Short mmCIF file of C-alpha atoms in Angstrom, two decimals:
data_model
loop_
_atom_site.label_atom_id
_atom_site.label_comp_id
_atom_site.label_asym_id
_atom_site.label_seq_id
_atom_site.Cartn_x
_atom_site.Cartn_y
_atom_site.Cartn_z
CA UNK D 1 52.85 11.65 -79.69
CA UNK D 2 49.33 11.66 -78.60
CA UNK D 3 48.72 9.56 -82.20
CA UNK D 4 51.70 7.82 -81.19
CA UNK D 5 50.33 6.55 -77.58
CA UNK D 6 46.46 6.02 -79.19
CA UNK D 7 48.06 3.28 -81.72
CA UNK D 8 49.88 0.99 -79.11
CA UNK D 9 47.74 2.14 -75.92
CA UNK D 10 50.98 1.74 -73.47
CA UNK D 11 54.51 3.03 -74.76
CA UNK D 12 57.97 3.36 -72.19
CA UNK D 13 59.02 7.07 -71.88
CA UNK D 14 62.58 5.84 -72.98
CA UNK D 15 60.76 4.69 -76.27
CA UNK D 16 59.54 8.01 -76.78
CA UNK D 17 62.63 9.44 -76.49
CA UNK D 18 64.11 7.17 -78.61
CA UNK D 19 61.65 7.71 -81.13
CA UNK D 20 60.52 12.06 -81.11
CA UNK D 21 64.27 12.52 -79.38
CA UNK D 22 65.32 14.30 -76.25
CA UNK D 23 62.64 17.32 -76.53
CA UNK D 24 60.07 14.55 -75.95
CA UNK D 25 60.60 14.56 -72.26
CA UNK D 26 59.32 18.34 -72.42
CA UNK D 27 56.18 17.63 -74.25
CA UNK D 28 55.03 14.72 -72.40
CA UNK D 29 55.11 17.13 -69.22
CA UNK D 30 52.94 19.17 -70.74
CA UNK D 31 50.34 17.19 -72.36
CA UNK D 32 50.13 15.13 -68.85
CA UNK D 33 49.58 18.52 -66.89
CA UNK D 34 46.67 19.25 -69.61
CA UNK D 35 45.48 15.20 -69.06
CA UNK D 36 45.59 14.13 -72.33
CA UNK D 37 48.39 11.32 -71.22
CA UNK D 38 48.71 9.48 -68.03
CA UNK D 39 51.82 8.12 -66.36
CA UNK D 40 52.17 4.88 -64.42
CA UNK D 41 55.12 3.20 -62.60
CA UNK D 42 55.89 -0.40 -62.91
CA UNK D 43 58.77 -2.53 -61.70
CA UNK D 44 60.68 -4.56 -64.23
CA UNK D 45 61.15 -7.98 -63.55
CA UNK D 46 64.69 -8.91 -63.21
CA UNK D 47 66.37 -9.54 -66.53
CA UNK D 48 69.02 -11.87 -64.70
CA UNK D 49 69.22 -13.96 -61.85
CA UNK D 50 71.17 -16.40 -60.10
CA UNK D 51 72.76 -19.66 -62.67
CA UNK D 52 73.69 -22.98 -61.47
CA UNK D 53 75.62 -25.43 -62.96
CA UNK D 54 74.17 -29.39 -62.44
CA UNK D 55 76.84 -32.66 -61.91
CA UNK D 56 76.42 -35.58 -60.85
CA UNK D 57 78.11 -37.78 -57.97
CA UNK D 58 78.11 -41.29 -56.83
CA UNK D 59 75.52 -42.84 -55.09
CA UNK D 60 75.81 -46.37 -52.74
CA UNK D 61 73.94 -47.68 -55.11
CA UNK D 62 76.50 -46.80 -57.62
CA UNK D 63 79.23 -48.11 -55.54
CA UNK D 64 77.94 -51.84 -55.53
CA UNK D 65 77.17 -51.58 -59.01
CA UNK D 66 80.95 -51.13 -60.20
CA UNK D 67 82.02 -54.12 -57.53
CA UNK D 68 79.39 -56.60 -59.07
CA UNK D 69 81.04 -58.22 -62.67
CA UNK D 70 77.78 -59.30 -63.77
CA UNK D 71 76.84 -55.89 -65.30
CA UNK D 72 75.39 -57.43 -68.42
CA UNK D 73 75.74 -55.55 -71.67
CA UNK D 74 75.67 -51.56 -70.05
CA UNK D 75 79.46 -50.99 -70.66
CA UNK D 76 78.50 -47.45 -71.20
CA UNK D 77 76.75 -47.38 -68.14
CA UNK D 78 79.69 -48.85 -66.02
CA UNK D 79 82.61 -46.81 -68.01
CA UNK D 80 80.22 -43.53 -67.31
CA UNK D 81 79.74 -44.94 -63.48
CA UNK D 82 83.56 -45.46 -62.93
CA UNK D 83 84.10 -41.84 -64.56
CA UNK D 84 82.69 -40.39 -61.84
CA UNK D 85 83.58 -42.36 -58.88
CA UNK D 86 87.58 -42.35 -59.93
CA UNK D 87 87.66 -38.60 -61.85
CA UNK D 88 84.64 -37.05 -59.39
CA UNK D 89 82.27 -34.13 -60.20
CA UNK D 90 84.59 -32.06 -62.17
CA UNK D 91 82.50 -31.97 -65.42
CA UNK D 92 79.25 -30.73 -65.77
CA UNK D 93 75.91 -32.44 -66.74
CA UNK D 94 75.54 -30.94 -70.02
CA UNK D 95 79.50 -32.22 -71.31
CA UNK D 96 78.73 -35.64 -70.14
CA UNK D 97 75.08 -35.83 -71.59
CA UNK D 98 77.55 -34.84 -74.96
CA UNK D 99 80.55 -37.21 -74.26
CA UNK D 100 78.71 -40.33 -73.40
CA UNK D 101 75.48 -39.75 -74.73
CA UNK D 102 72.17 -38.76 -72.28
CA UNK D 103 70.43 -41.99 -73.03
CA UNK D 104 73.60 -43.80 -71.22
CA UNK D 105 73.20 -40.35 -68.21
CA UNK D 106 69.41 -40.93 -68.13
CA UNK D 107 69.75 -44.68 -67.62
CA UNK D 108 72.29 -44.44 -64.52
CA UNK D 109 70.07 -41.77 -62.95
CA UNK D 110 66.75 -43.59 -63.27
CA UNK D 111 68.85 -46.61 -62.27
CA UNK D 112 70.08 -45.15 -58.86
CA UNK D 113 74.04 -45.33 -59.80
CA UNK D 114 74.27 -41.36 -59.49
CA UNK D 115 72.57 -38.25 -58.34
CA UNK D 116 72.03 -34.86 -60.01
CA UNK D 117 73.60 -32.32 -57.30
CA UNK D 118 72.42 -28.55 -58.24
CA UNK D 119 75.32 -25.79 -57.25
CA UNK D 120 75.17 -22.18 -57.44
CA UNK D 121 78.04 -21.16 -60.33
CA UNK D 122 78.70 -17.38 -59.31
CA UNK D 123 80.22 -15.57 -62.20
CA UNK D 124 83.37 -13.33 -61.53
CA UNK D 125 84.75 -11.06 -63.51
CA UNK D 126 88.36 -11.61 -61.88
CA UNK D 127 88.27 -15.33 -62.68
CA UNK D 128 90.81 -15.95 -64.82
CA UNK D 129 93.23 -12.69 -63.50
CA UNK D 130 96.48 -13.64 -61.79
CA UNK D 131 97.68 -11.55 -59.66
CA UNK D 132 101.74 -12.46 -58.31
CA UNK D 133 101.36 -11.28 -54.05
CA UNK D 134 102.97 -8.01 -53.56
CA UNK D 135 105.86 -7.05 -50.71
CA UNK D 136 104.86 -4.57 -48.00
CA UNK D 137 106.26 -1.39 -49.43
CA UNK D 138 108.31 0.95 -47.03
CA UNK D 139 106.83 3.73 -46.77
CA UNK D 140 108.32 7.45 -46.56
CA UNK D 141 108.31 9.85 -43.24
CA UNK D 142 105.05 11.98 -44.51
CA UNK D 143 103.10 8.73 -45.70
CA UNK D 144 104.00 7.16 -42.42
CA UNK D 145 102.48 10.47 -41.04
CA UNK D 146 99.10 10.49 -43.03
CA UNK D 147 98.20 6.65 -42.48
CA UNK D 148 99.13 7.62 -38.80
CA UNK D 149 96.20 9.75 -39.03
CA UNK D 150 94.08 7.66 -40.99
CA UNK D 151 94.56 4.96 -38.11
CA UNK D 152 93.77 7.04 -35.52
CA UNK D 153 90.34 8.17 -37.30
CA UNK D 154 89.25 4.70 -37.84
CA UNK D 155 90.88 3.95 -33.98
CA UNK D 156 88.99 6.76 -32.29
CA UNK D 157 86.14 7.83 -34.83
CA UNK D 158 83.93 9.03 -32.47
CA UNK D 159 86.71 11.62 -31.19
CA UNK D 160 87.58 13.02 -35.17
CA UNK D 161 86.49 14.36 -38.46
CA UNK D 162 84.69 11.86 -40.57
CA UNK D 163 87.25 13.12 -42.91
CA UNK D 164 90.68 12.91 -44.25
CA UNK D 165 91.92 15.11 -47.52
CA UNK D 166 95.19 13.22 -47.96
CA UNK D 167 96.27 16.30 -50.76
CA UNK D 168 100.21 14.69 -52.43
CA UNK D 169 101.78 15.45 -55.57
CA UNK D 170 101.30 13.37 -58.51
CA UNK D 171 103.61 10.22 -57.97
CA UNK D 172 103.60 10.94 -54.43
CA UNK D 173 102.63 7.10 -53.27
CA UNK D 174 98.95 7.75 -52.34
CA UNK D 175 97.76 3.73 -53.02
CA UNK D 176 100.43 3.00 -50.59
CA UNK D 177 99.14 4.54 -47.95
CA UNK D 178 95.13 3.47 -48.99
CA UNK D 179 96.48 0.00 -49.30
CA UNK D 180 97.91 0.20 -45.69
CA UNK D 181 94.65 1.97 -44.59
CA UNK D 182 92.91 -0.89 -45.89
CA UNK D 183 95.34 -3.47 -44.48
CA UNK D 184 94.37 -2.05 -40.85
CA UNK D 185 90.74 -1.75 -41.60
CA UNK D 186 90.36 -5.54 -41.97
CA UNK D 187 92.30 -5.90 -39.22
CA UNK D 188 90.10 -4.17 -37.35
CA UNK D 189 87.29 -6.69 -38.97
CA UNK D 190 85.80 -4.02 -40.99
CA UNK D 191 85.79 -3.39 -45.02
CA UNK D 192 86.33 -1.16 -47.19
CA UNK D 193 85.30 0.31 -50.42
CA UNK D 194 87.73 1.95 -52.68
CA UNK D 195 86.10 4.79 -55.83
CA UNK D 196 87.82 5.52 -58.38
CA UNK D 197 86.65 8.23 -61.35
CA UNK D 198 86.58 6.18 -64.41
CA UNK D 199 85.98 2.53 -65.11
CA UNK D 200 88.83 2.67 -66.83
CA UNK D 201 91.55 2.96 -64.13
CA UNK D 202 89.21 0.03 -62.53
CA UNK D 203 92.14 -2.43 -63.48
CA UNK D 204 95.08 -0.76 -62.58
CA UNK D 205 93.50 -0.42 -59.30
CA UNK D 206 92.32 -3.72 -58.60
CA UNK D 207 95.40 -5.33 -59.59
CA UNK D 208 97.42 -3.29 -56.42
CA UNK D 209 94.45 -4.60 -54.71
CA UNK D 210 94.22 -7.68 -55.41
CA UNK D 211 98.09 -9.16 -55.44
CA UNK D 212 97.80 -7.52 -51.37
CA UNK D 213 94.67 -8.82 -50.60
CA UNK D 214 94.19 -12.52 -52.85
CA UNK D 215 90.50 -13.33 -53.07
CA UNK D 216 88.89 -10.43 -51.25
CA UNK D 217 88.88 -7.60 -53.55
CA UNK D 218 85.26 -7.52 -55.24
CA UNK D 219 84.78 -5.26 -58.47
CA UNK D 220 81.72 -3.04 -58.76
CA UNK D 221 80.87 -0.87 -62.37
CA UNK D 222 78.17 -0.53 -65.14
CA UNK D 223 81.10 -2.09 -67.05
CA UNK D 224 80.44 -5.67 -66.11
CA UNK D 225 77.77 -7.90 -67.73
CA UNK D 226 74.23 -8.02 -66.06
CA UNK D 227 75.34 -11.44 -64.42
CA UNK D 228 78.39 -10.04 -63.05
CA UNK D 229 76.82 -7.40 -61.12
CA UNK D 230 74.41 -9.82 -60.10
CA UNK D 231 76.71 -12.20 -58.17
CA UNK D 232 79.13 -9.77 -57.19
CA UNK D 233 76.49 -7.59 -54.82
CA UNK D 234 75.19 -11.34 -53.80
CA UNK D 235 78.74 -11.91 -52.70
CA UNK D 236 79.37 -8.60 -51.41
CA UNK D 237 76.00 -8.87 -49.44
CA UNK D 238 77.34 -12.28 -47.74
CA UNK D 239 80.03 -10.79 -46.87
CA UNK D 240 82.70 -12.98 -49.21
CA UNK D 241 84.93 -9.56 -49.75
CA UNK D 242 86.45 -7.17 -47.78
CA UNK D 243 87.12 -4.65 -50.40
CA UNK D 244 84.66 -3.45 -53.09
CA UNK D 245 86.43 -1.66 -55.69
CA UNK D 246 85.04 -0.19 -58.84
CA UNK D 247 83.07 3.70 -60.02
CA UNK D 248 81.40 5.98 -58.41
CA UNK D 249 77.79 3.50 -58.16
CA UNK D 250 79.99 0.80 -55.93
CA UNK D 251 79.36 3.54 -52.76
CA UNK D 252 75.90 1.04 -52.88
CA UNK D 253 77.78 -1.71 -52.27
CA UNK D 254 75.67 -3.64 -49.66
CA UNK D 255 78.78 -4.01 -47.47
CA UNK D 256 78.38 -5.02 -43.71
CA UNK D 257 80.76 -3.44 -41.07
CA UNK D 258 81.40 -0.79 -43.30
CA UNK D 259 84.98 1.11 -41.65
CA UNK D 260 86.66 3.34 -44.67
CA UNK D 261 85.56 4.64 -48.27
CA UNK D 262 88.72 5.67 -50.47
CA UNK D 263 87.77 8.77 -52.88
CA UNK D 264 90.84 8.60 -55.17
CA UNK D 265 90.78 11.74 -57.54
CA UNK D 266 88.30 13.29 -54.99
CA UNK D 267 88.04 16.28 -57.53
CA UNK D 268 86.71 14.56 -60.25
CA UNK D 269 83.18 15.99 -61.32
CA UNK D 270 82.73 11.92 -62.58
CA UNK D 271 81.71 11.08 -59.65
CA UNK D 272 78.69 13.63 -59.65
CA UNK D 273 75.82 11.82 -61.85
CA UNK D 274 73.27 14.19 -62.97
CA UNK D 275 72.39 12.14 -65.94
CA UNK D 276 69.67 8.99 -64.54
CA UNK D 277 67.79 8.73 -60.99
CA UNK D 278 68.70 8.85 -58.53
CA UNK D 279 71.28 11.51 -58.80
CA UNK D 280 74.30 11.74 -56.53
CA UNK D 281 77.48 12.56 -55.63
CA UNK D 282 79.39 10.20 -54.17
CA UNK D 283 81.26 12.21 -52.48
CA UNK D 284 78.08 13.16 -50.56
CA UNK D 285 76.84 9.62 -50.08
CA UNK D 286 79.94 8.74 -48.61
CA UNK D 287 79.69 11.42 -45.83
CA UNK D 288 76.61 10.37 -45.01
CA UNK D 289 77.43 7.03 -44.90
CA UNK D 290 79.96 7.30 -42.95
CA UNK D 291 78.20 9.79 -40.59
CA UNK D 292 75.64 6.26 -39.88
CA UNK D 293 78.46 3.37 -40.08
CA UNK D 294 81.12 5.96 -38.16
CA UNK D 295 83.06 4.74 -40.94
CA UNK D 296 86.28 6.59 -42.09
CA UNK D 297 86.73 8.97 -45.61
CA UNK D 298 89.92 9.45 -47.40
CA UNK D 299 89.54 12.14 -49.75
CA UNK D 300 93.00 11.70 -52.01
CA UNK D 301 94.02 13.87 -54.75
CA UNK D 302 96.60 16.01 -56.30
CA UNK D 303 94.59 18.53 -56.92
CA UNK D 304 91.68 18.66 -54.80
CA UNK D 305 88.09 20.23 -55.50
CA UNK D 306 88.66 24.02 -53.72
CA UNK D 307 85.44 22.87 -51.73
CA UNK D 308 87.05 19.92 -50.06
CA UNK D 309 90.31 21.87 -49.58
CA UNK D 310 88.30 25.00 -47.95
CA UNK D 311 86.77 22.22 -45.67
CA UNK D 312 90.27 20.58 -44.67
CA UNK D 313 91.21 24.93 -43.85
CA UNK D 314 88.67 25.38 -41.55
CA UNK D 315 89.29 21.96 -39.69
CA UNK D 316 85.43 20.60 -40.86
CA UNK D 317 88.06 17.69 -42.28
CA UNK D 318 91.41 16.66 -41.57
CA UNK D 319 94.50 17.81 -43.82
CA UNK D 320 97.46 15.61 -44.35
CA UNK D 321 100.09 16.17 -47.45
CA UNK D 322 102.31 14.36 -49.47
CA UNK D 323 104.91 16.94 -50.74
CA UNK D 324 107.52 14.96 -52.54
CA UNK D 325 107.07 11.94 -55.11
CA UNK D 326 107.63 8.29 -53.50
CA UNK D 327 110.61 6.38 -54.81
CA UNK D 328 109.66 2.71 -54.75
CA UNK D 329 113.34 1.62 -54.06
CA UNK D 330 116.29 2.89 -53.19
CA UNK D 331 118.27 2.29 -56.79
CA UNK D 332 115.74 4.86 -58.41
CA UNK D 333 117.22 8.11 -59.48
CA UNK D 334 116.98 10.56 -57.02
CA UNK D 335 115.61 13.07 -59.74
CA UNK D 336 112.53 11.28 -59.86
CA UNK D 337 111.13 12.99 -56.37
CA UNK D 338 110.74 15.94 -58.62
CA UNK D 339 108.07 16.64 -60.64
CA UNK D 340 108.27 17.14 -64.27
CA UNK D 341 109.03 21.17 -65.53
CA UNK D 342 106.37 22.59 -67.53
CA UNK D 343 106.73 24.47 -70.75
CA UNK D 344 103.96 27.06 -72.10
CA UNK D 345 104.14 27.41 -75.51
CA UNK D 346 102.24 30.50 -77.30
CA UNK D 347 101.03 28.82 -80.83
CA UNK D 348 100.10 32.75 -81.96
CA UNK D 349 104.18 33.18 -82.21
CA UNK D 350 104.62 29.95 -83.42
CA UNK D 351 102.21 30.92 -86.18
CA UNK D 352 103.83 34.13 -86.69
CA UNK D 353 107.28 31.71 -86.77
CA UNK D 354 105.70 29.97 -89.80
CA UNK D 355 104.68 26.54 -87.94
CA UNK D 356 101.20 26.50 -88.88
CA UNK D 357 101.31 22.36 -87.63
CA UNK D 358 99.03 21.53 -84.34
CA UNK D 359 102.66 20.72 -82.45
CA UNK D 360 105.11 23.18 -81.43
CA UNK D 361 108.72 23.18 -82.20
CA UNK D 362 109.19 22.42 -79.12
CA UNK D 363 106.76 19.20 -78.19
CA UNK D 364 108.46 18.15 -82.06
CA UNK D 365 112.15 17.99 -80.68
CA UNK D 366 111.46 16.80 -77.28
CA UNK D 367 109.07 14.59 -79.23
CA UNK D 368 111.74 13.40 -81.64
CA UNK D 369 114.17 13.05 -78.57
CA UNK D 370 111.95 10.50 -76.41
CA UNK D 371 111.61 8.03 -79.17
CA UNK D 372 115.41 8.45 -80.37
CA UNK D 373 116.08 7.33 -76.74
CA UNK D 374 113.47 4.57 -76.52
CA UNK D 375 111.24 6.14 -74.31
CA UNK D 376 107.78 7.18 -74.41
CA UNK D 377 105.47 10.15 -74.80
CA UNK D 378 101.95 10.73 -73.88
CA UNK D 379 99.58 13.78 -76.24
CA UNK D 380 96.50 14.50 -74.61
CA UNK D 381 93.73 16.35 -76.23
CA UNK D 382 90.22 16.37 -74.55
CA UNK D 383 87.78 16.03 -77.57
CA UNK D 384 87.14 13.30 -79.46
CA UNK D 385 86.68 12.40 -83.70
CA UNK D 386 88.70 14.01 -86.15
CA UNK D 387 86.72 17.57 -86.30
CA UNK D 388 84.63 19.27 -83.45
CA UNK D 389 82.10 21.07 -86.76
CA UNK D 390 81.18 21.02 -90.04
CA UNK D 391 80.00 24.53 -91.24
CA UNK D 392 79.16 26.50 -94.44
CA UNK D 393 81.41 28.67 -96.49
CA UNK D 394 78.52 30.47 -97.69
CA UNK D 395 75.93 30.87 -95.59
CA UNK D 396 77.71 29.98 -91.88
CA UNK D 397 75.45 27.11 -90.95
CA UNK D 398 76.61 24.69 -88.86
CA UNK D 399 75.61 21.15 -89.19
CA UNK D 400 73.75 19.94 -85.92
CA UNK D 401 71.99 17.22 -84.19
CA UNK D 402 68.24 17.40 -84.76
CA UNK D 403 67.31 16.20 -81.03
CA UNK D 404 70.09 18.04 -78.99
CA UNK D 405 70.81 21.00 -80.93
CA UNK D 406 74.76 20.06 -80.41
CA UNK D 407 76.90 20.35 -83.22
CA UNK D 408 78.23 17.29 -84.83
CA UNK D 409 81.74 15.76 -84.55
CA UNK D 410 83.45 14.33 -87.84
CA UNK D 411 84.56 10.80 -87.09
CA UNK D 412 87.08 10.17 -89.97
CA UNK D 413 88.00 6.62 -89.06
CA UNK D 414 84.21 5.97 -89.54
CA UNK D 415 83.36 8.38 -92.15
CA UNK D 416 80.52 9.79 -90.07
CA UNK D 417 79.00 12.83 -88.25
CA UNK D 418 78.11 11.63 -84.15
CA UNK D 419 76.70 13.58 -81.93
CA UNK D 420 78.68 13.41 -78.51
CA UNK D 421 75.62 14.26 -76.08
CA UNK D 422 72.86 11.78 -77.52
CA UNK D 423 74.91 9.29 -79.67
CA UNK D 424 72.66 9.74 -82.94
CA UNK D 425 74.93 10.08 -86.31
CA UNK D 426 74.33 9.87 -90.19
CA UNK D 427 76.82 9.92 -92.89
CA UNK D 428 78.73 13.43 -93.48
CA UNK D 429 75.78 16.45 -95.89
CA UNK D 430 77.49 16.18 -99.22
CA UNK D 431 75.54 20.03 -99.72
CA UNK D 432 74.56 22.95 -97.42
CA UNK D 433 71.37 22.03 -95.84
CA UNK D 434 70.31 25.76 -95.49
CA UNK D 435 71.56 27.06 -98.85
CA UNK D 436 72.42 23.95 -101.15
CA UNK D 437 76.51 25.19 -101.48
CA UNK D 438 78.36 22.11 -101.73
CA UNK D 439 81.31 24.96 -99.89
CA UNK D 440 81.85 22.54 -96.64
CA UNK D 441 84.61 22.82 -94.27
CA UNK D 442 85.30 20.80 -90.65
CA UNK D 443 86.82 23.05 -88.20
CA UNK D 444 88.72 21.56 -84.88
CA UNK D 445 90.59 19.27 -83.90
CA UNK D 446 90.40 15.88 -81.86
CA UNK D 447 92.36 12.44 -80.73
CA UNK D 448 91.81 10.63 -84.32
CA UNK D 449 92.96 13.84 -86.88
CA UNK D 450 95.91 14.00 -84.26
CA UNK D 451 96.51 9.99 -84.24
CA UNK D 452 96.88 10.93 -88.31
CA UNK D 453 99.16 13.28 -87.65
CA UNK D 454 101.11 11.81 -85.38
CA UNK D 455 101.58 8.50 -87.90
CA UNK D 456 102.52 11.04 -90.57
CA UNK D 457 105.29 12.90 -88.39
CA UNK D 458 106.83 9.42 -87.04
CA UNK D 459 105.90 6.41 -89.06
CA UNK D 460 108.45 3.86 -87.47
CA UNK D 461 106.61 4.53 -83.78
CA UNK D 462 103.61 2.65 -82.88
CA UNK D 463 100.83 5.06 -81.26
CA UNK D 464 97.84 3.92 -79.36
CA UNK D 465 94.63 5.71 -79.12
CA UNK D 466 92.78 5.61 -76.06
CA UNK D 467 89.19 7.75 -75.86
CA UNK D 468 85.51 7.03 -75.48
CA UNK D 469 85.73 5.77 -79.33
CA UNK D 470 88.87 3.31 -79.16
CA UNK D 471 88.18 1.42 -75.55
CA UNK D 472 84.69 1.11 -75.09
CA UNK D 473 84.71 -2.61 -73.34
CA UNK D 474 87.06 -2.89 -70.00
CA UNK D 475 89.25 -5.46 -71.94
CA UNK D 476 89.79 -2.79 -73.99
CA UNK D 477 90.83 -0.62 -71.17
CA UNK D 478 93.38 -3.53 -70.01
CA UNK D 479 94.60 -4.19 -73.59
CA UNK D 480 95.87 -0.38 -74.31
CA UNK D 481 97.14 -0.84 -71.12
CA UNK D 482 99.30 -3.85 -71.09
CA UNK D 483 100.27 -3.23 -74.68
CA UNK D 484 101.80 0.56 -73.41
CA UNK D 485 102.97 -0.80 -70.28
CA UNK D 486 104.83 -3.16 -71.96
CA UNK D 487 106.56 -1.20 -74.65
CA UNK D 488 104.94 -2.41 -77.66
CA UNK D 489 103.62 1.24 -78.27
CA UNK D 490 106.41 4.59 -77.47
CA UNK D 491 103.53 7.12 -78.24
CA UNK D 492 99.65 6.94 -76.47
CA UNK D 493 97.05 9.79 -77.33
CA UNK D 494 94.02 9.78 -75.75
CA UNK D 495 91.32 12.26 -73.90
CA UNK D 496 90.61 12.47 -69.90
CA UNK D 497 91.04 9.08 -69.97
CA UNK D 498 94.60 9.20 -69.32
CA UNK D 499 95.07 12.09 -67.50
CA UNK D 500 94.74 10.83 -64.03
CA UNK D 501 95.53 7.76 -62.06
CA UNK D 502 97.91 5.87 -64.08
CA UNK D 503 101.65 5.28 -63.36
CA UNK D 504 103.81 4.67 -66.10
CA UNK D 505 107.49 3.58 -65.76
CA UNK D 506 109.19 4.63 -68.98
CA UNK D 507 106.88 8.08 -69.89
CA UNK D 508 108.73 10.73 -69.75
CA UNK D 509 107.40 14.11 -71.92
CA UNK D 510 103.37 14.25 -71.83
CA UNK D 511 102.55 16.98 -74.23
CA UNK D 512 98.97 18.58 -73.83
CA UNK D 513 97.55 20.06 -77.21
CA UNK D 514 95.22 23.13 -76.92
CA UNK D 515 95.74 23.26 -72.97
CA UNK D 516 93.54 26.58 -72.79
CA UNK D 517 90.11 25.24 -74.73
CA UNK D 518 88.21 24.14 -71.86
CA UNK D 519 88.84 27.41 -69.88
CA UNK D 520 86.11 28.94 -72.15
CA UNK D 521 83.20 26.20 -71.52
CA UNK D 522 80.53 27.76 -70.08
CA UNK D 523 80.42 26.60 -66.61
CA UNK D 524 81.64 28.77 -62.98
CA UNK D 525 84.53 25.76 -63.00
CA UNK D 526 86.07 25.86 -65.66
CA UNK D 527 89.03 27.25 -65.15
CA UNK D 528 89.50 25.11 -61.75
CA UNK D 529 88.60 22.13 -63.76
CA UNK D 530 91.36 22.89 -66.69
CA UNK D 531 93.84 22.84 -64.06
CA UNK D 532 93.52 20.08 -62.31
CA UNK D 533 93.67 18.55 -66.00
CA UNK D 534 96.64 19.72 -66.31
CA UNK D 535 98.19 19.35 -63.81
CA UNK D 536 97.53 15.50 -62.99
CA UNK D 537 98.05 15.41 -66.94
CA UNK D 538 101.85 16.44 -66.63
CA UNK D 539 102.55 14.44 -63.62
CA UNK D 540 102.47 10.99 -65.70
CA UNK D 541 105.88 12.22 -66.52
CA UNK D 542 109.14 11.36 -65.32
CA UNK D 543 107.06 9.24 -62.51
CA UNK D 544 110.48 6.83 -62.23
#
């Protein structure tokens, strides 16, 4: 590292990490303590700024020019001036130069017939989205009680706790309560922030809120382009929006007159940022914001964080509960009020009975019936790729990433080994690095393997896979959601992205593969998190 720095004089830390791996961090710190290196901090110039559009407008001289019949040979200029006079400045200067020629535009401006207008062009991620206005939903008595509690906290913010825990079963209509609470917040001439745990959930949430509050919804998350984030931040700061929707970083939106913060699925650990500076938990930041602005915080979940639930029981938070599912119309099946029945299958018994497949006989049977009835199913497996690790059968060596010491996951679609910690990938090994043997085997299963198996078992059914490999951009999230919601696919396979917040009318079956695998993670909250995942994903079934 010293030699590398000597040759280049000055290098960014992330450049060193990219060159030497994650271990470079500790080496740099050690060299710095010994006085061999000097660390300095610089403010980088912004890579993005406001975008402007240039248009042409008619001047008084241009109006006189149109009236004058004796315009000589300036036919093209007259045509351009006449277009601006009749059609307005709907076309940009760049397009007009291509249409009429640069010399014609320059001459018309030089003679004073036209003038250049400079206007700010805001990049809006929702610009091309059309949302139909939604009707106000009639709430149940439980929903009205929860809404009344939130309204009371907003109206009497100095006398109440700053937070309310909304503990409602899956499909109980928590979003409807959120929407009505935001509506009351806007009536108070205040603004709201709505947080969702995953960027993948923002399209559905935006659709629900934008249909109720057209033109008042902003989006903030890392999936936007730098230009979109810059312009959304600017318009939020200018007070152009009443509602900000986004992932954990949206809690830092420069919003004035904050009245309400809603944290949906508040139990999710994705709200905690421990990867880059600043390190924070969105829930804790929201509490501090509420203390500074006297805003109300609503924590919503079907499986709340144990700490949040305990605070609610002790009176630090207000507690409101929704115990039954919400029916949007009286014509819906009353059985939809009940939660899905859950059956646990011991795969050891299946193996003793001769079934060595990843699907139990019960799940295979129910999946077949679901497809025949024309209904939809979700299969949940919280592991990406095809195989979890590659091992030599001769010496037992497991192939790991040289930077992270984490076992490589095999991805069959790209025929690559990938580290799910740092992203490094490479071609599969042909022989063992330790003993030279070619007896290599892959173990464990992931969503790609499951997709291949389901395609083999049900070739007549269209299968979608939703994980970080198949959906890399927000527009891909929307594409997968639209395909599944419209019925183009009957089976959706995914990781924890599909476990919460999604609302599908026709899903009647959820299969959870290797449901107990997360119990053995080296995390004191492993049991709690596995329960939350299973409870949340099972709640996707039978909502209508």
